[in-house]
Amino acid sequence: MKILIIEDEKAALRNLKAVINEVSAGLEIIGETDSIVDTIEWFQTHPMPELVFMDIHLADGSAFEVFEHVEVKCPIIFTTAYDEYALRAFHVNSIAYLLKPINRNDLQNALDKLETLCGTAGGQTPPFDFMKVMHELKKEESYKTHFLVPAKGDKLIPISVNDILFFYISDGIVKAVDRHADAYIFSQSLDELVELLNPRDFFRVNRQYLIAKKAITDVSLWFNGRLVINLKVPVPEKIIVSKAKVSEFKDWF
């Protein structure tokens, strides 16, 4: 199988080529590019390869820009430093990807998956929504990491999202509690915070509480199929997960 590698990190390129050589002697590297411009030119001047390994982020931009200029008609295995949550769109669209650093098992599994997909699709790569993946990646990059919150006097102080264990509503006011059990008033509503924070890290357990995964010590079974979330710091009241949300909470955790 003739393959093209699109990768701008020399160490990552060396690693991928070494793993390819370990896994399969049937993979022949016929080209290497390290930028959007070079990749577009390569596709315009060479026959279509049978497989492409593509890093998502290149020095001159997102590799998805390549598809705005050329039609790639072969399967693609993406290589990326993003985690599985950020790449849930790949699962939806049934495209294999490798999470850096790449190892032999990951590559073999990706090739096996690709072979299965192509077999079930009559030798063709399943349709892939690049715009959806770009949306997911940009959304991942845009989640809040810090907030400016009012302090005593006329000052605003920065609070890191990593320090926040939970948000809750008290008398109509949204507050956040950090790992030191200090509380801060927020101007945003819980609905707004749900959109601003990474859902991998925070979960809206009920109308009053938005909690961080790292804040949870354990979970207690409660009446009528509900759960009680126990946190590392004191809370004003029991944090109860309704029966309707139990399954969603377990999937998130």
Short mmCIF file of N, CA, C and O in Angstrom, two decimals, residues 10-112:
data_model
loop_
_atom_site.label_atom_id
_atom_site.label_comp_id
_atom_site.label_asym_id
_atom_site.label_seq_id
_atom_site.Cartn_x
_atom_site.Cartn_y
_atom_site.Cartn_z
N LYS A 10 9.56 16.72 13.35
CA LYS A 10 10.56 15.74 12.93
C LYS A 10 10.59 14.51 13.82
O LYS A 10 10.70 13.38 13.34
N ALA A 11 10.46 14.73 15.13
CA ALA A 11 10.49 13.59 16.05
C ALA A 11 9.27 12.70 15.83
O ALA A 11 9.37 11.46 15.84
N ALA A 12 8.11 13.33 15.63
CA ALA A 12 6.88 12.56 15.39
C ALA A 12 6.97 11.80 14.08
O ALA A 12 6.49 10.66 13.97
N LEU A 13 7.59 12.42 13.06
CA LEU A 13 7.76 11.76 11.76
C LEU A 13 8.65 10.54 11.89
O LEU A 13 8.34 9.46 11.38
N ARG A 14 9.77 10.70 12.60
CA ARG A 14 10.68 9.56 12.80
C ARG A 14 9.98 8.44 13.54
O ARG A 14 10.11 7.26 13.19
N ASN A 15 9.20 8.79 14.55
CA ASN A 15 8.49 7.79 15.33
C ASN A 15 7.48 7.04 14.48
O ASN A 15 7.41 5.81 14.50
N LEU A 16 6.69 7.79 13.70
CA LEU A 16 5.67 7.16 12.87
C LEU A 16 6.30 6.23 11.84
O LEU A 16 5.82 5.10 11.64
N LYS A 17 7.37 6.67 11.19
CA LYS A 17 8.02 5.83 10.18
C LYS A 17 8.59 4.56 10.81
O LYS A 17 8.50 3.48 10.22
N ALA A 18 9.14 4.69 12.02
CA ALA A 18 9.69 3.52 12.70
C ALA A 18 8.59 2.51 13.04
O ALA A 18 8.75 1.30 12.85
N VAL A 19 7.46 3.02 13.51
CA VAL A 19 6.35 2.14 13.87
C VAL A 19 5.75 1.50 12.63
O VAL A 19 5.38 0.32 12.64
N ILE A 20 5.66 2.26 11.55
CA ILE A 20 5.15 1.72 10.28
C ILE A 20 6.02 0.55 9.84
O ILE A 20 5.52 -0.50 9.42
N ASN A 21 7.33 0.71 9.93
CA ASN A 21 8.26 -0.35 9.52
C ASN A 21 8.11 -1.59 10.40
O ASN A 21 8.28 -2.72 9.93
N GLU A 22 7.79 -1.38 11.67
CA GLU A 22 7.61 -2.51 12.58
C GLU A 22 6.33 -3.28 12.28
O GLU A 22 6.30 -4.51 12.34
N VAL A 23 5.29 -2.54 11.95
CA VAL A 23 3.96 -3.15 11.81
C VAL A 23 3.75 -3.84 10.47
O VAL A 23 3.20 -4.94 10.42
N SER A 24 4.17 -3.20 9.40
CA SER A 24 3.84 -3.75 8.09
C SER A 24 4.89 -3.43 7.04
O SER A 24 5.21 -2.27 6.81
N ALA A 25 5.39 -4.49 6.40
CA ALA A 25 6.32 -4.30 5.29
C ALA A 25 5.57 -3.94 4.02
O ALA A 25 6.17 -3.55 3.02
N GLY A 26 4.24 -4.06 4.06
CA GLY A 26 3.43 -3.77 2.88
C GLY A 26 3.09 -2.30 2.71
O GLY A 26 2.45 -1.92 1.73
N LEU A 27 3.51 -1.46 3.67
CA LEU A 27 3.27 -0.02 3.57
C LEU A 27 4.50 0.66 2.97
O LEU A 27 5.59 0.61 3.55
N GLU A 28 4.31 1.29 1.83
CA GLU A 28 5.42 1.96 1.14
C GLU A 28 5.21 3.47 1.19
O GLU A 28 4.23 4.00 0.67
N ILE A 29 6.14 4.16 1.84
CA ILE A 29 6.05 5.62 1.95
C ILE A 29 6.51 6.24 0.64
O ILE A 29 7.69 6.15 0.28
N ILE A 30 5.59 6.88 -0.09
CA ILE A 30 5.94 7.47 -1.39
C ILE A 30 6.04 9.00 -1.32
O ILE A 30 6.40 9.64 -2.31
N GLY A 31 5.71 9.57 -0.16
CA GLY A 31 5.82 11.02 -0.05
C GLY A 31 5.72 11.48 1.40
O GLY A 31 5.11 10.82 2.24
N GLU A 32 6.36 12.63 1.66
CA GLU A 32 6.31 13.25 2.98
C GLU A 32 6.16 14.76 2.79
O GLU A 32 6.90 15.36 2.01
N THR A 33 5.19 15.36 3.46
CA THR A 33 5.02 16.81 3.41
C THR A 33 4.90 17.33 4.84
O THR A 33 4.52 16.59 5.75
N ASP A 34 5.20 18.63 5.02
CA ASP A 34 5.18 19.17 6.38
C ASP A 34 4.42 20.50 6.48
O ASP A 34 4.54 21.21 7.48
N SER A 35 3.65 20.83 5.45
CA SER A 35 2.88 22.07 5.49
C SER A 35 1.65 21.95 4.60
O SER A 35 1.56 21.04 3.76
N ILE A 36 0.73 22.88 4.77
CA ILE A 36 -0.47 22.89 3.93
C ILE A 36 -0.09 23.13 2.47
O ILE A 36 -0.57 22.45 1.56
N VAL A 37 0.77 24.13 2.25
CA VAL A 37 1.18 24.49 0.88
C VAL A 37 1.84 23.30 0.19
O VAL A 37 1.50 22.96 -0.96
N ASP A 38 2.79 22.67 0.86
CA ASP A 38 3.50 21.53 0.26
C ASP A 38 2.55 20.36 0.00
O ASP A 38 2.68 19.65 -1.01
N THR A 39 1.59 20.16 0.91
CA THR A 39 0.66 19.05 0.75
C THR A 39 -0.25 19.26 -0.45
O THR A 39 -0.50 18.33 -1.24
N ILE A 40 -0.76 20.47 -0.60
CA ILE A 40 -1.61 20.78 -1.76
C ILE A 40 -0.83 20.57 -3.05
O ILE A 40 -1.33 19.96 -4.01
N GLU A 41 0.39 21.06 -3.09
CA GLU A 41 1.23 20.91 -4.29
C GLU A 41 1.50 19.44 -4.57
O GLU A 41 1.47 19.00 -5.73
N TRP A 42 1.73 18.65 -3.50
CA TRP A 42 2.01 17.23 -3.69
C TRP A 42 0.81 16.53 -4.34
O TRP A 42 0.98 15.76 -5.29
N PHE A 43 -0.39 16.79 -3.82
CA PHE A 43 -1.57 16.14 -4.38
C PHE A 43 -1.83 16.57 -5.82
O PHE A 43 -2.35 15.79 -6.63
N GLN A 44 -1.45 17.80 -6.16
CA GLN A 44 -1.68 18.30 -7.51
C GLN A 44 -0.68 17.76 -8.52
O GLN A 44 -0.92 17.83 -9.74
N THR A 45 0.43 17.22 -8.04
CA THR A 45 1.50 16.78 -8.94
C THR A 45 1.82 15.29 -8.84
O THR A 45 2.73 14.81 -9.53
N HIS A 46 1.09 14.56 -8.01
CA HIS A 46 1.36 13.12 -7.85
C HIS A 46 0.06 12.33 -7.96
O HIS A 46 -1.02 12.86 -7.68
N PRO A 47 0.18 11.06 -8.33
CA PRO A 47 -1.01 10.19 -8.31
C PRO A 47 -1.53 10.05 -6.88
O PRO A 47 -0.77 10.19 -5.92
N MET A 48 -2.81 9.76 -6.74
CA MET A 48 -3.42 9.62 -5.42
C MET A 48 -2.80 8.42 -4.69
O MET A 48 -2.72 7.32 -5.25
N PRO A 49 -2.35 8.60 -3.45
CA PRO A 49 -1.84 7.46 -2.68
C PRO A 49 -2.99 6.56 -2.26
O PRO A 49 -4.17 6.88 -2.47
N GLU A 50 -2.66 5.42 -1.68
CA GLU A 50 -3.70 4.50 -1.21
C GLU A 50 -4.08 4.76 0.25
O GLU A 50 -5.11 4.28 0.71
N LEU A 51 -3.24 5.50 0.96
CA LEU A 51 -3.50 5.82 2.36
C LEU A 51 -2.70 7.06 2.74
O LEU A 51 -1.58 7.26 2.26
N VAL A 52 -3.29 7.92 3.58
CA VAL A 52 -2.61 9.11 4.06
C VAL A 52 -2.59 9.12 5.58
O VAL A 52 -3.61 8.84 6.23
N PHE A 53 -1.43 9.39 6.16
CA PHE A 53 -1.32 9.69 7.57
C PHE A 53 -1.22 11.21 7.69
O PHE A 53 -0.30 11.82 7.13
N MET A 54 -2.16 11.83 8.37
CA MET A 54 -2.23 13.29 8.38
C MET A 54 -2.24 13.84 9.80
O MET A 54 -3.16 13.57 10.58
N ASP A 55 -1.24 14.66 10.11
CA ASP A 55 -1.26 15.42 11.36
C ASP A 55 -2.27 16.55 11.20
O ASP A 55 -2.33 17.19 10.14
N ILE A 56 -3.06 16.82 12.23
CA ILE A 56 -4.11 17.82 12.11
C ILE A 56 -3.55 19.24 12.14
O ILE A 56 -3.93 20.10 11.35
N HIS A 57 -2.64 19.50 13.06
CA HIS A 57 -2.10 20.85 13.19
C HIS A 57 -0.71 20.92 12.57
O HIS A 57 0.23 20.27 13.04
N LEU A 58 -0.58 21.73 11.51
CA LEU A 58 0.69 21.95 10.85
C LEU A 58 1.18 23.36 11.15
O LEU A 58 0.42 24.20 11.65
N ALA A 59 2.42 23.63 10.83
CA ALA A 59 3.01 24.92 11.18
C ALA A 59 2.27 26.09 10.54
O ALA A 59 2.18 27.18 11.13
N ASP A 60 1.71 25.89 9.34
CA ASP A 60 1.04 27.01 8.66
C ASP A 60 -0.48 26.92 8.75
O ASP A 60 -1.19 27.58 7.99
N GLY A 61 -1.01 26.12 9.67
CA GLY A 61 -2.45 26.09 9.88
C GLY A 61 -3.01 24.69 10.05
O GLY A 61 -2.26 23.72 10.27
N SER A 62 -4.32 24.59 9.95
CA SER A 62 -5.00 23.31 10.11
C SER A 62 -4.91 22.50 8.82
O SER A 62 -5.15 23.01 7.73
N ALA A 63 -4.59 21.22 8.96
CA ALA A 63 -4.48 20.35 7.79
C ALA A 63 -5.80 20.22 7.04
O ALA A 63 -5.81 19.87 5.86
N PHE A 64 -6.92 20.52 7.70
CA PHE A 64 -8.21 20.43 7.03
C PHE A 64 -8.33 21.44 5.90
O PHE A 64 -9.20 21.31 5.03
N GLU A 65 -7.48 22.45 5.91
CA GLU A 65 -7.50 23.43 4.82
C GLU A 65 -7.12 22.78 3.49
O GLU A 65 -7.47 23.29 2.42
N VAL A 66 -6.40 21.69 3.57
CA VAL A 66 -6.00 20.98 2.35
C VAL A 66 -7.23 20.59 1.54
O VAL A 66 -7.26 20.68 0.31
N PHE A 67 -8.30 20.20 2.24
CA PHE A 67 -9.50 19.69 1.56
C PHE A 67 -10.30 20.79 0.87
O PHE A 67 -11.22 20.50 0.11
N GLU A 68 -9.94 22.04 1.15
CA GLU A 68 -10.58 23.15 0.47
C GLU A 68 -9.99 23.37 -0.92
O GLU A 68 -10.55 24.08 -1.74
N HIS A 69 -8.84 22.73 -1.18
CA HIS A 69 -8.13 22.96 -2.44
C HIS A 69 -7.98 21.71 -3.30
O HIS A 69 -7.86 21.80 -4.52
N VAL A 70 -7.97 20.55 -2.67
CA VAL A 70 -7.83 19.31 -3.43
C VAL A 70 -8.83 18.28 -2.93
O VAL A 70 -9.27 18.33 -1.77
N GLU A 71 -9.21 17.37 -3.79
CA GLU A 71 -10.11 16.29 -3.42
C GLU A 71 -9.29 15.05 -3.12
O GLU A 71 -8.66 14.47 -4.00
N VAL A 72 -9.30 14.66 -1.86
CA VAL A 72 -8.54 13.48 -1.43
C VAL A 72 -9.46 12.28 -1.49
O VAL A 72 -10.45 12.21 -0.76
N LYS A 73 -9.13 11.33 -2.36
CA LYS A 73 -10.02 10.20 -2.61
C LYS A 73 -9.53 8.90 -1.98
O LYS A 73 -10.00 7.83 -2.35
N CYS A 74 -8.62 9.00 -1.04
CA CYS A 74 -8.11 7.79 -0.39
C CYS A 74 -8.38 7.85 1.11
O CYS A 74 -8.69 8.92 1.65
N PRO A 75 -8.30 6.71 1.79
CA PRO A 75 -8.50 6.71 3.25
C PRO A 75 -7.46 7.57 3.96
O PRO A 75 -6.33 7.73 3.48
N ILE A 76 -7.86 8.11 5.10
CA ILE A 76 -6.97 8.96 5.89
C ILE A 76 -6.97 8.48 7.33
O ILE A 76 -8.03 8.25 7.92
N ILE A 77 -5.78 8.31 7.89
CA ILE A 77 -5.63 8.05 9.32
C ILE A 77 -5.02 9.31 9.93
O ILE A 77 -3.93 9.72 9.55
N PHE A 78 -5.76 9.93 10.82
CA PHE A 78 -5.31 11.18 11.41
C PHE A 78 -4.39 10.92 12.59
O PHE A 78 -4.59 9.99 13.37
N THR A 79 -3.37 11.75 12.71
CA THR A 79 -2.48 11.71 13.87
C THR A 79 -2.63 13.04 14.59
O THR A 79 -2.68 14.09 13.95
N THR A 80 -2.70 12.99 15.89
CA THR A 80 -2.99 14.21 16.63
C THR A 80 -2.58 14.10 18.09
O THR A 80 -2.43 13.00 18.62
N ALA A 81 -2.39 15.26 18.72
CA ALA A 81 -2.10 15.30 20.14
C ALA A 81 -3.38 15.50 20.95
O ALA A 81 -3.35 15.51 22.17
N TYR A 82 -4.53 15.65 20.26
CA TYR A 82 -5.80 15.84 20.96
C TYR A 82 -6.26 14.54 21.58
O TYR A 82 -5.98 13.45 21.09
N ASP A 83 -7.00 14.65 22.68
CA ASP A 83 -7.48 13.45 23.34
C ASP A 83 -8.78 12.96 22.71
O ASP A 83 -9.33 13.56 21.81
N GLU A 84 -9.27 11.85 23.24
CA GLU A 84 -10.42 11.19 22.64
C GLU A 84 -11.68 12.02 22.73
O GLU A 84 -12.51 11.99 21.82
N TYR A 85 -11.82 12.78 23.81
CA TYR A 85 -13.03 13.61 23.91
C TYR A 85 -13.07 14.63 22.78
O TYR A 85 -14.09 14.82 22.14
N ALA A 86 -11.94 15.29 22.55
CA ALA A 86 -11.90 16.31 21.51
C ALA A 86 -12.19 15.74 20.15
O ALA A 86 -12.67 16.43 19.26
N LEU A 87 -11.92 14.44 20.00
CA LEU A 87 -12.07 13.82 18.68
C LEU A 87 -13.27 12.89 18.61
O LEU A 87 -13.29 11.94 17.85
N ARG A 88 -14.33 13.16 19.41
CA ARG A 88 -15.50 12.28 19.37
C ARG A 88 -16.14 12.28 17.98
O ARG A 88 -16.78 11.31 17.59
N ALA A 89 -15.93 13.34 17.21
CA ALA A 89 -16.50 13.38 15.86
C ALA A 89 -15.89 12.31 14.97
O ALA A 89 -16.53 11.81 14.06
N PHE A 90 -14.63 11.92 15.25
CA PHE A 90 -14.03 10.86 14.45
C PHE A 90 -14.77 9.55 14.66
O PHE A 90 -14.95 8.76 13.75
N HIS A 91 -15.19 9.30 15.90
CA HIS A 91 -15.94 8.08 16.18
C HIS A 91 -17.27 8.11 15.44
O HIS A 91 -17.71 7.11 14.89
N VAL A 92 -17.92 9.24 15.45
CA VAL A 92 -19.21 9.38 14.78
C VAL A 92 -19.07 9.08 13.30
O VAL A 92 -19.92 8.44 12.69
N ASN A 93 -17.99 9.56 12.71
CA ASN A 93 -17.79 9.41 11.27
C ASN A 93 -16.95 8.20 10.90
O ASN A 93 -16.59 8.03 9.74
N SER A 94 -16.60 7.39 11.88
CA SER A 94 -15.93 6.11 11.63
C SER A 94 -14.60 6.25 10.89
O SER A 94 -14.33 5.52 9.94
N ILE A 95 -13.77 7.19 11.32
CA ILE A 95 -12.44 7.36 10.75
C ILE A 95 -11.40 7.03 11.82
O ILE A 95 -11.54 7.42 12.95
N ALA A 96 -10.38 6.27 11.42
CA ALA A 96 -9.34 5.91 12.37
C ALA A 96 -8.43 7.10 12.66
O ALA A 96 -8.21 7.94 11.79
N TYR A 97 -7.92 7.18 13.88
CA TYR A 97 -6.94 8.20 14.21
C TYR A 97 -5.95 7.64 15.21
O TYR A 97 -6.22 6.67 15.91
N LEU A 98 -4.78 8.25 15.27
CA LEU A 98 -3.73 7.85 16.19
C LEU A 98 -3.42 9.00 17.13
O LEU A 98 -3.19 10.12 16.69
N LEU A 99 -3.41 8.71 18.41
CA LEU A 99 -3.10 9.71 19.41
C LEU A 99 -1.61 9.65 19.72
O LEU A 99 -1.08 8.61 20.07
N LYS A 100 -0.93 10.79 19.56
CA LYS A 100 0.50 10.84 19.82
C LYS A 100 0.78 10.69 21.32
O LYS A 100 0.00 11.19 22.13
N PRO A 101 1.90 10.06 21.70
CA PRO A 101 2.87 9.38 20.84
C PRO A 101 2.33 8.04 20.34
O PRO A 101 1.71 7.30 21.08
N ILE A 102 2.58 7.77 19.09
CA ILE A 102 2.03 6.60 18.42
C ILE A 102 2.84 5.35 18.77
O ILE A 102 4.07 5.39 18.79
N ASN A 103 2.14 4.27 19.06
CA ASN A 103 2.84 3.01 19.31
C ASN A 103 2.35 1.93 18.35
O ASN A 103 1.41 2.13 17.59
N ARG A 104 3.00 0.80 18.42
CA ARG A 104 2.72 -0.28 17.46
C ARG A 104 1.28 -0.77 17.54
O ARG A 104 0.62 -0.97 16.51
N ASN A 105 0.78 -0.97 18.76
CA ASN A 105 -0.59 -1.46 18.92
C ASN A 105 -1.61 -0.50 18.36
O ASN A 105 -2.59 -0.90 17.72
N ASP A 106 -1.40 0.81 18.62
CA ASP A 106 -2.33 1.82 18.11
C ASP A 106 -2.39 1.79 16.59
O ASP A 106 -3.46 1.87 15.99
N LEU A 107 -1.21 1.72 15.98
CA LEU A 107 -1.17 1.70 14.51
C LEU A 107 -1.82 0.45 13.95
O LEU A 107 -2.60 0.51 12.99
N GLN A 108 -1.53 -0.69 14.55
CA GLN A 108 -2.11 -1.94 14.06
C GLN A 108 -3.63 -1.92 14.19
O GLN A 108 -4.35 -2.33 13.27
N ASN A 109 -4.12 -1.41 15.31
CA ASN A 109 -5.57 -1.32 15.50
C ASN A 109 -6.21 -0.38 14.48
O ASN A 109 -7.31 -0.64 13.98
N ALA A 110 -5.52 0.73 14.19
CA ALA A 110 -6.05 1.68 13.20
C ALA A 110 -6.11 1.05 11.82
O ALA A 110 -7.09 1.22 11.08
N LEU A 111 -5.06 0.31 11.46
CA LEU A 111 -5.05 -0.35 10.15
C LEU A 111 -6.12 -1.43 10.07
O LEU A 111 -6.78 -1.59 9.04
N ASP A 112 -6.30 -2.16 11.16
CA ASP A 112 -7.35 -3.19 11.19
C ASP A 112 -8.72 -2.55 11.05
O ASP A 112 -9.59 -3.06 10.33
#
